[in-house]
Short mmCIF file of C-alpha atoms in Angstrom, two decimals:
data_model
loop_
_atom_site.label_atom_id
_atom_site.label_comp_id
_atom_site.label_asym_id
_atom_site.label_seq_id
_atom_site.Cartn_x
_atom_site.Cartn_y
_atom_site.Cartn_z
CA UNK M 248 23.30 16.49 11.39
CA UNK M 249 25.07 19.42 9.68
CA UNK M 250 25.17 22.97 11.07
CA UNK M 251 22.80 24.03 8.28
CA UNK M 252 20.40 21.21 9.13
CA UNK M 253 20.50 22.11 12.82
CA UNK M 254 19.72 25.75 12.02
CA UNK M 255 16.84 24.89 9.69
CA UNK M 256 15.26 22.73 12.39
CA UNK M 257 15.83 25.21 15.23
CA UNK M 258 13.01 26.64 17.32
CA UNK M 259 14.29 30.15 16.68
CA UNK M 260 13.89 29.82 12.91
CA UNK M 261 10.51 28.14 13.38
CA UNK M 262 9.37 31.17 15.40
CA UNK M 263 10.68 33.60 12.78
CA UNK M 264 8.88 31.82 9.95
CA UNK M 265 5.60 31.29 11.84
CA UNK M 266 2.80 30.72 10.97
CA UNK M 267 3.85 29.18 7.64
CA UNK M 268 6.96 27.35 8.81
CA UNK M 269 10.44 27.19 7.33
CA UNK M 270 9.49 24.52 4.79
CA UNK M 271 7.09 26.88 3.01
CA UNK M 272 9.89 29.37 2.40
CA UNK M 273 12.41 26.71 1.39
CA UNK M 274 9.92 25.27 -1.09
CA UNK M 275 9.59 28.66 -2.79
CA UNK M 276 13.36 28.86 -3.29
CA UNK M 277 13.91 25.20 -4.27
CA UNK M 278 11.23 22.48 -4.02
CA UNK M 279 13.95 19.94 -3.15
CA UNK M 280 15.00 21.87 -0.03
CA UNK M 281 13.20 20.82 3.17
CA UNK M 282 13.79 20.92 6.90
CA UNK M 283 10.95 18.68 8.11
CA UNK M 284 8.60 17.77 5.27
CA UNK M 285 9.31 15.09 2.69
CA UNK M 286 8.82 15.89 -0.97
CA UNK M 287 10.02 14.16 -4.11
CA UNK M 288 10.64 14.91 -7.76
CA UNK M 289 9.43 12.39 -10.33
CA UNK M 290 12.45 11.17 -12.28
CA UNK M 291 10.83 8.61 -14.58
CA UNK M 292 7.45 7.10 -15.48
CA UNK M 293 7.73 3.61 -16.95
CA UNK M 294 4.72 1.64 -18.23
CA UNK M 295 4.77 -1.91 -16.88
CA UNK M 296 1.44 -3.12 -18.28
CA UNK M 297 -0.70 -1.52 -20.98
CA UNK M 298 -3.49 -3.84 -22.10
CA UNK M 299 -6.20 -2.22 -24.28
CA UNK M 300 -9.44 -1.85 -22.37
CA UNK M 301 -7.75 -2.26 -18.97
CA UNK M 302 -6.21 0.29 -16.56
CA UNK M 303 -2.47 0.66 -17.25
CA UNK M 304 0.22 0.01 -14.64
CA UNK M 305 3.34 2.14 -14.26
CA UNK M 306 6.45 2.36 -12.12
CA UNK M 307 7.25 5.87 -10.89
CA UNK M 308 10.86 6.64 -9.90
CA UNK M 309 11.10 9.28 -7.17
CA UNK M 310 14.04 11.36 -5.94
CA UNK M 311 13.08 12.42 -2.40
CA UNK M 312 14.38 15.33 -0.41
CA UNK M 313 17.15 14.71 2.10
CA UNK M 314 14.48 14.43 4.81
CA UNK M 315 13.47 10.97 3.51
CA UNK M 316 14.67 8.43 6.07
CA UNK M 317 14.48 5.41 3.78
CA UNK M 318 12.21 2.37 3.83
CA UNK M 319 12.14 -1.33 4.59
CA UNK M 320 10.98 -3.67 1.85
CA UNK M 321 7.20 -4.13 2.05
CA UNK M 322 6.41 -0.66 3.42
CA UNK M 323 4.19 1.99 1.85
CA UNK M 324 4.08 5.79 1.65
CA UNK M 325 1.37 8.40 1.57
CA UNK M 326 1.78 10.44 -1.59
CA UNK M 327 0.08 13.79 -2.12
CA UNK M 328 -0.51 15.63 -5.38
CA UNK M 329 -1.59 19.26 -5.52
CA UNK M 330 -4.32 19.96 -8.05
CA UNK M 331 -5.33 23.42 -9.24
CA UNK M 332 -2.33 24.91 -7.46
CA UNK M 333 -3.74 24.40 -3.97
CA UNK M 334 -5.93 21.34 -3.34
CA UNK M 335 -3.80 18.42 -2.19
CA UNK M 336 -5.13 14.87 -2.54
CA UNK M 337 -3.27 12.05 -0.79
CA UNK M 338 -3.31 8.32 -1.44
CA UNK M 339 -1.21 5.36 -0.26
CA UNK M 340 1.15 3.41 -2.52
CA UNK M 341 3.57 0.57 -1.82
CA UNK M 342 7.27 0.98 -2.50
CA UNK M 343 8.40 -1.54 -5.13
CA UNK M 344 12.18 -1.00 -5.05
CA UNK M 345 14.65 -2.61 -2.63
CA UNK M 346 15.33 -1.26 0.86
CA UNK M 347 16.37 2.39 0.67
CA UNK M 348 18.42 4.60 2.92
CA UNK M 349 18.48 8.27 3.81
CA UNK M 350 17.72 10.33 0.68
CA UNK M 351 17.87 7.34 -1.73
CA UNK M 352 15.77 7.18 -4.87
CA UNK M 353 12.94 4.66 -4.78
CA UNK M 354 10.01 3.50 -6.89
CA UNK M 355 6.31 2.94 -6.48
CA UNK M 356 4.31 0.75 -8.87
CA UNK M 357 0.60 1.39 -9.27
CA UNK M 358 -2.42 0.77 -11.42
CA UNK M 359 -4.40 3.73 -12.79
CA UNK M 360 -7.62 3.12 -10.88
CA UNK M 361 -10.48 4.36 -13.11
CA UNK M 362 -11.99 6.08 -10.06
CA UNK M 363 -8.65 7.17 -8.61
CA UNK M 364 -7.72 10.81 -9.12
CA UNK M 365 -4.13 10.46 -7.89
CA UNK M 366 -3.27 7.09 -9.46
CA UNK M 367 -4.64 8.12 -12.86
CA UNK M 368 -2.70 11.38 -12.72
CA UNK M 369 0.57 9.63 -11.83
CA UNK M 370 0.24 6.91 -14.48
CA UNK M 371 -1.31 8.90 -17.32
CA UNK M 372 -0.28 12.55 -16.89
CA UNK M 373 2.71 12.99 -14.59
CA UNK M 374 6.05 13.78 -16.23
CA UNK M 375 9.66 13.93 -15.03
CA UNK M 376 10.14 17.03 -12.90
CA UNK M 377 6.69 16.86 -11.28
CA UNK M 378 6.85 17.45 -7.51
CA UNK M 379 4.82 15.39 -5.05
CA UNK M 380 4.46 15.32 -1.26
CA UNK M 381 5.38 12.25 0.80
CA UNK M 382 5.09 10.80 4.26
CA UNK M 383 7.89 8.76 5.77
CA UNK M 384 7.65 5.05 4.99
CA UNK M 385 5.08 3.17 7.08
CA UNK M 386 3.89 -0.39 7.66
CA UNK M 387 4.84 -3.59 9.47
CA UNK M 388 4.49 -5.97 6.51
CA UNK M 389 8.28 -6.35 6.26
CA UNK M 390 11.03 -8.94 6.30
CA UNK M 391 12.79 -9.62 9.60
CA UNK M 392 16.36 -8.47 10.12
CA UNK M 393 17.49 -12.10 10.00
CA UNK M 394 15.81 -13.72 6.99
CA UNK M 395 15.00 -17.46 7.32
CA UNK M 396 16.67 -19.96 5.02
CA UNK M 397 13.43 -20.53 3.08
CA UNK M 398 10.73 -17.88 2.51
CA UNK M 399 7.54 -18.05 0.45
CA UNK M 400 5.91 -15.07 -1.27
CA UNK M 401 2.33 -15.28 -2.57
CA UNK M 402 0.70 -12.37 -4.37
CA UNK M 403 -2.08 -11.50 -6.76
CA UNK M 404 -2.55 -8.57 -9.14
CA UNK M 405 -1.14 -5.29 -7.83
CA UNK M 406 -0.40 -7.02 -4.54
CA UNK M 407 2.90 -8.00 -6.14
CA UNK M 408 4.51 -4.64 -5.24
CA UNK M 409 5.51 -5.26 -1.59
CA UNK M 410 6.75 -8.79 -2.19
CA UNK M 411 8.68 -7.62 -5.25
CA UNK M 412 10.39 -5.08 -3.03
CA UNK M 413 11.28 -7.93 -0.68
CA UNK M 414 12.55 -10.15 -3.50
CA UNK M 415 14.71 -7.36 -4.91
CA UNK M 416 16.09 -6.64 -1.44
CA UNK M 417 17.02 -10.30 -0.94
CA UNK M 418 18.77 -10.31 -4.31
CA UNK M 419 20.74 -7.21 -3.41
CA UNK M 420 21.70 -8.75 -0.06
CA UNK M 421 22.80 -11.90 -1.98
CA UNK M 422 20.51 -14.02 0.18
CA UNK M 423 21.87 -17.58 0.12
CA UNK M 424 18.67 -19.34 1.13
CA UNK M 425 15.69 -20.50 -0.90
CA UNK M 426 12.87 -18.25 -2.12
CA UNK M 427 9.58 -19.49 -3.58
CA UNK M 428 7.65 -16.78 -5.44
CA UNK M 429 4.04 -17.43 -6.49
CA UNK M 430 2.03 -14.78 -8.31
CA UNK M 431 -1.43 -14.78 -9.86
CA UNK M 432 -2.23 -12.44 -12.77
CA UNK M 433 -5.36 -12.09 -14.87
CA UNK M 434 -3.39 -13.20 -17.95
CA UNK M 435 0.22 -13.21 -19.17
CA UNK M 436 -0.36 -9.77 -20.70
CA UNK M 437 -1.40 -8.43 -17.27
CA UNK M 438 1.75 -9.67 -15.55
CA UNK M 439 3.58 -6.84 -13.75
CA UNK M 440 7.41 -7.00 -13.87
CA UNK M 441 7.10 -9.82 -16.44
CA UNK M 442 10.53 -9.44 -18.06
CA UNK M 443 12.39 -9.15 -14.76
CA UNK M 444 10.62 -12.15 -13.25
CA UNK M 445 11.30 -14.24 -16.35
CA UNK M 446 14.99 -13.38 -16.09
CA UNK M 447 14.98 -14.35 -12.40
CA UNK M 448 13.17 -17.60 -13.23
CA UNK M 449 15.73 -18.54 -15.88
CA UNK M 450 18.77 -17.58 -13.83
CA UNK M 451 17.66 -19.48 -10.73
CA UNK M 452 20.08 -18.72 -7.85
CA UNK M 453 17.75 -20.33 -5.32
CA UNK M 454 14.63 -18.45 -6.44
CA UNK M 455 11.69 -20.52 -7.74
CA UNK M 456 9.27 -18.30 -9.68
CA UNK M 457 5.74 -19.53 -10.46
CA UNK M 458 3.66 -17.10 -12.55
CA UNK M 459 0.07 -18.30 -12.81
CA UNK M 460 -3.13 -17.15 -14.46
CA UNK M 461 -6.60 -18.75 -14.44
CA UNK M 462 -6.12 -21.15 -17.34
CA UNK M 463 -2.80 -22.43 -15.95
CA UNK M 464 -3.00 -22.57 -12.18
CA UNK M 465 -5.15 -23.40 -9.20
CA UNK M 466 -6.66 -20.00 -8.31
CA UNK M 467 -8.06 -21.42 -5.08
CA UNK M 468 -4.57 -22.15 -3.70
CA UNK M 469 -5.69 -25.45 -2.20
CA UNK M 470 -3.65 -27.11 0.57
CA UNK M 471 -2.95 -30.01 -1.80
CA UNK M 472 -1.52 -27.71 -4.48
CA UNK M 473 0.59 -25.77 -1.99
CA UNK M 474 1.76 -29.01 -0.41
CA UNK M 475 3.03 -30.25 -3.76
CA UNK M 476 4.78 -26.97 -4.46
CA UNK M 477 6.29 -26.48 -0.98
CA UNK M 478 6.12 -29.57 1.24
CA UNK M 479 5.46 -28.48 4.83
CA UNK M 480 4.46 -24.99 3.64
CA UNK M 481 2.59 -24.20 6.88
CA UNK M 482 5.97 -24.09 8.64
CA UNK M 483 7.65 -21.92 5.99
CA UNK M 484 7.66 -18.15 6.74
CA UNK M 485 5.21 -16.73 4.20
CA UNK M 486 4.27 -13.23 3.10
CA UNK M 487 1.03 -12.92 1.10
CA UNK M 488 -0.51 -9.79 -0.44
CA UNK M 489 -3.42 -9.40 -2.81
CA UNK M 490 -7.18 -8.96 -3.09
CA UNK M 491 -9.45 -10.35 -0.39
CA UNK M 492 -10.44 -13.63 -2.15
CA UNK M 493 -6.78 -14.60 -2.57
CA UNK M 494 -5.84 -13.72 1.01
CA UNK M 495 -8.84 -15.57 2.41
CA UNK M 496 -7.87 -18.68 0.39
CA UNK M 497 -4.30 -18.46 1.69
CA UNK M 498 -5.47 -18.04 5.29
CA UNK M 499 -7.74 -21.08 4.93
CA UNK M 500 -4.87 -23.13 3.51
CA UNK M 501 -2.54 -22.14 6.37
CA UNK M 502 -5.21 -22.96 8.97
CA UNK M 503 -4.02 -20.45 11.59
CA UNK M 504 -0.29 -21.06 11.13
CA UNK M 505 1.85 -18.35 12.73
CA UNK M 506 4.22 -18.60 9.76
CA UNK M 507 1.78 -16.60 7.61
CA UNK M 508 1.83 -12.80 7.35
CA UNK M 509 -0.78 -11.12 5.16
CA UNK M 510 -1.65 -7.73 3.79
CA UNK M 511 -4.86 -7.02 1.91
CA UNK M 512 -4.51 -5.05 -1.28
CA UNK M 513 -8.24 -4.46 -1.05
CA UNK M 514 -10.21 -5.11 2.15
CA UNK M 515 -12.75 -7.94 2.10
CA UNK M 516 -16.37 -7.08 1.53
CA UNK M 517 -18.75 -7.99 4.32
CA UNK M 518 -20.82 -11.08 3.53
CA UNK M 519 -24.55 -10.49 3.57
CA UNK M 520 -25.12 -13.40 5.95
CA UNK M 521 -22.91 -11.93 8.64
CA UNK M 522 -22.96 -8.20 8.12
CA UNK M 523 -25.52 -7.28 10.80
CA UNK M 524 -27.17 -4.96 8.28
CA UNK M 525 -30.12 -3.85 10.35
CA UNK M 526 -30.89 -0.52 11.93
CA UNK M 527 -29.86 2.95 10.78
CA UNK M 528 -26.56 4.70 10.16
CA UNK M 529 -26.49 8.40 11.02
CA UNK M 530 -23.84 10.94 10.08
CA UNK M 531 -24.47 13.61 12.67
CA UNK M 532 -22.53 16.61 11.35
CA UNK M 533 -24.18 16.46 7.93
CA UNK M 534 -27.58 15.51 9.31
CA UNK M 535 -27.85 12.59 6.90
CA UNK M 536 -29.03 9.07 7.75
CA UNK M 537 -30.05 5.91 5.92
CA UNK M 538 -30.81 2.24 6.59
CA UNK M 539 -27.66 0.25 7.34
CA UNK M 540 -26.60 -1.67 4.22
CA UNK M 541 -23.78 -3.57 5.93
CA UNK M 542 -21.11 -1.92 3.76
CA UNK M 543 -18.21 -0.02 5.32
CA UNK M 544 -19.04 3.34 6.86
CA UNK M 545 -16.95 5.05 4.20
CA UNK M 546 -18.97 3.42 1.42
CA UNK M 547 -22.26 4.23 3.13
CA UNK M 548 -21.22 7.85 3.63
CA UNK M 549 -20.24 8.15 -0.04
CA UNK M 550 -23.56 6.59 -1.08
CA UNK M 551 -25.29 9.49 0.72
CA UNK M 552 -23.24 12.04 -1.20
CA UNK M 553 -20.73 12.77 1.58
CA UNK M 554 -17.04 13.11 0.79
CA UNK M 555 -15.06 11.99 3.85
CA UNK M 556 -11.28 12.24 3.68
CA UNK M 557 -9.54 8.95 2.90
CA UNK M 558 -6.21 7.71 1.59
CA UNK M 559 -5.81 3.97 1.19
CA UNK M 560 -9.27 2.42 1.70
CA UNK M 561 -7.38 -0.51 3.27
CA UNK M 562 -7.12 0.52 6.93
CA UNK M 563 -3.42 1.36 6.92
CA UNK M 564 -3.03 5.13 6.56
CA UNK M 565 -5.58 6.39 9.17
CA UNK M 566 -6.58 9.30 6.88
CA UNK M 567 -10.26 8.38 7.24
CA UNK M 568 -10.28 8.21 11.06
CA UNK M 569 -13.58 9.59 12.38
CA UNK M 570 -15.38 9.65 15.72
CA UNK M 571 -18.08 7.02 16.29
CA UNK M 572 -20.42 8.48 18.89
CA UNK M 573 -22.60 5.43 19.44
CA UNK M 574 -23.25 1.92 18.18
CA UNK M 575 -21.17 -1.12 17.30
CA UNK M 576 -18.75 -1.59 14.39
CA UNK M 577 -16.96 -4.64 13.02
CA UNK M 578 -13.43 -4.46 11.61
CA UNK M 579 -13.79 -6.14 8.21
CA UNK M 580 -10.13 -7.21 8.25
CA UNK M 581 -10.08 -8.90 11.66
CA UNK M 582 -13.76 -9.51 12.46
CA UNK M 583 -13.34 -7.78 15.84
CA UNK M 584 -16.30 -5.77 17.12
CA UNK M 585 -16.28 -2.68 19.32
CA UNK M 586 -19.13 -0.88 21.06
CA UNK M 587 -17.10 1.78 22.87
CA UNK M 588 -18.72 5.24 22.87
CA UNK M 589 -16.88 8.24 21.43
CA UNK M 590 -14.35 6.01 19.69
CA UNK M 591 -12.03 6.98 16.83
CA UNK M 592 -12.39 4.41 14.03
CA UNK M 593 -11.10 3.90 10.49
CA UNK M 594 -14.32 4.14 8.51
CA UNK M 595 -12.85 2.43 5.42
CA UNK M 596 -12.58 -0.90 7.27
CA UNK M 597 -15.39 -0.47 9.82
CA UNK M 598 -18.85 -1.84 9.07
CA UNK M 599 -21.75 -0.96 11.40
CA UNK M 600 -23.57 -3.69 13.25
CA UNK M 601 -27.09 -2.41 13.83
CA UNK M 602 -27.64 1.27 14.65
CA UNK M 603 -24.56 3.45 14.45
CA UNK M 604 -23.75 7.18 14.57
CA UNK M 605 -20.60 8.85 13.25
CA UNK M 606 -19.55 12.48 13.47
CA UNK M 607 -19.39 13.17 9.73
#
């Protein structure tokens, strides 16, 4: 660390700049100067997919401050945008570029969710020069330090972003093993990174690319289909990311194999037959309550007009963590239930089982 960096992070300077902190003053002088916080300037906004009548997809190139420690392929970041000069809204996005190091530029690729304030702003309104706030990279859905000779990537829709980061990283490392890449899109026009993947498919170099859409492929990913594509696939290290139906089909095909690693792009919805949707859900701080519908606590709170803080809606950023004061909840990702009193839970992936009370 340089002498300047040591000074900026010193307790003495922190005391002098209290209560705002040194980063507030540095930001006023130059938004790209930071001692602790991570910020980034948008360098480029590139449209990947723009199908009329469907939300567009864009890749955002970011130049972070020197406080960015880099990322491993497959990780995500929390990105905050300030609206109206003060209100900051934060959401989670996956990094789509190869592994990065200290201060390196990187990209995120995202769809403009019609209900998403941040994603729509980034895709449709943000311009080069716009400043955003970042967390350090997070997540354990990553490649190991020593990559196996054969790896299999399976993705669907926007779930392509983490595995594309992995594929690009392997290319940059000049990985000499075999890579099988399977991706499902709604149609050829909806294919993210289409030109790059076509170039990879044509050039080969040990990478087998299979781009599928409903009229071409087997959307159920049956064991028979996978077995024809990759004989002995249950023993091949596999990374799968996508919406819940895809991930559930992959998990069924792998039948508990430890070779499979998954990440949901959207958490599964609780099935009516198993949701335990009886009793009442109470949000004690607001004084609101309603019959338990079996949906996640975040969805039930929003249905009552509450606006709890959240970031990813996938159980990975912990922004929505709230205190459950009584009752039982089921994790919709793992199926695990917990009845501990006064327990901090992620309400975006916690569904109540019977009566439940949350301090919201």
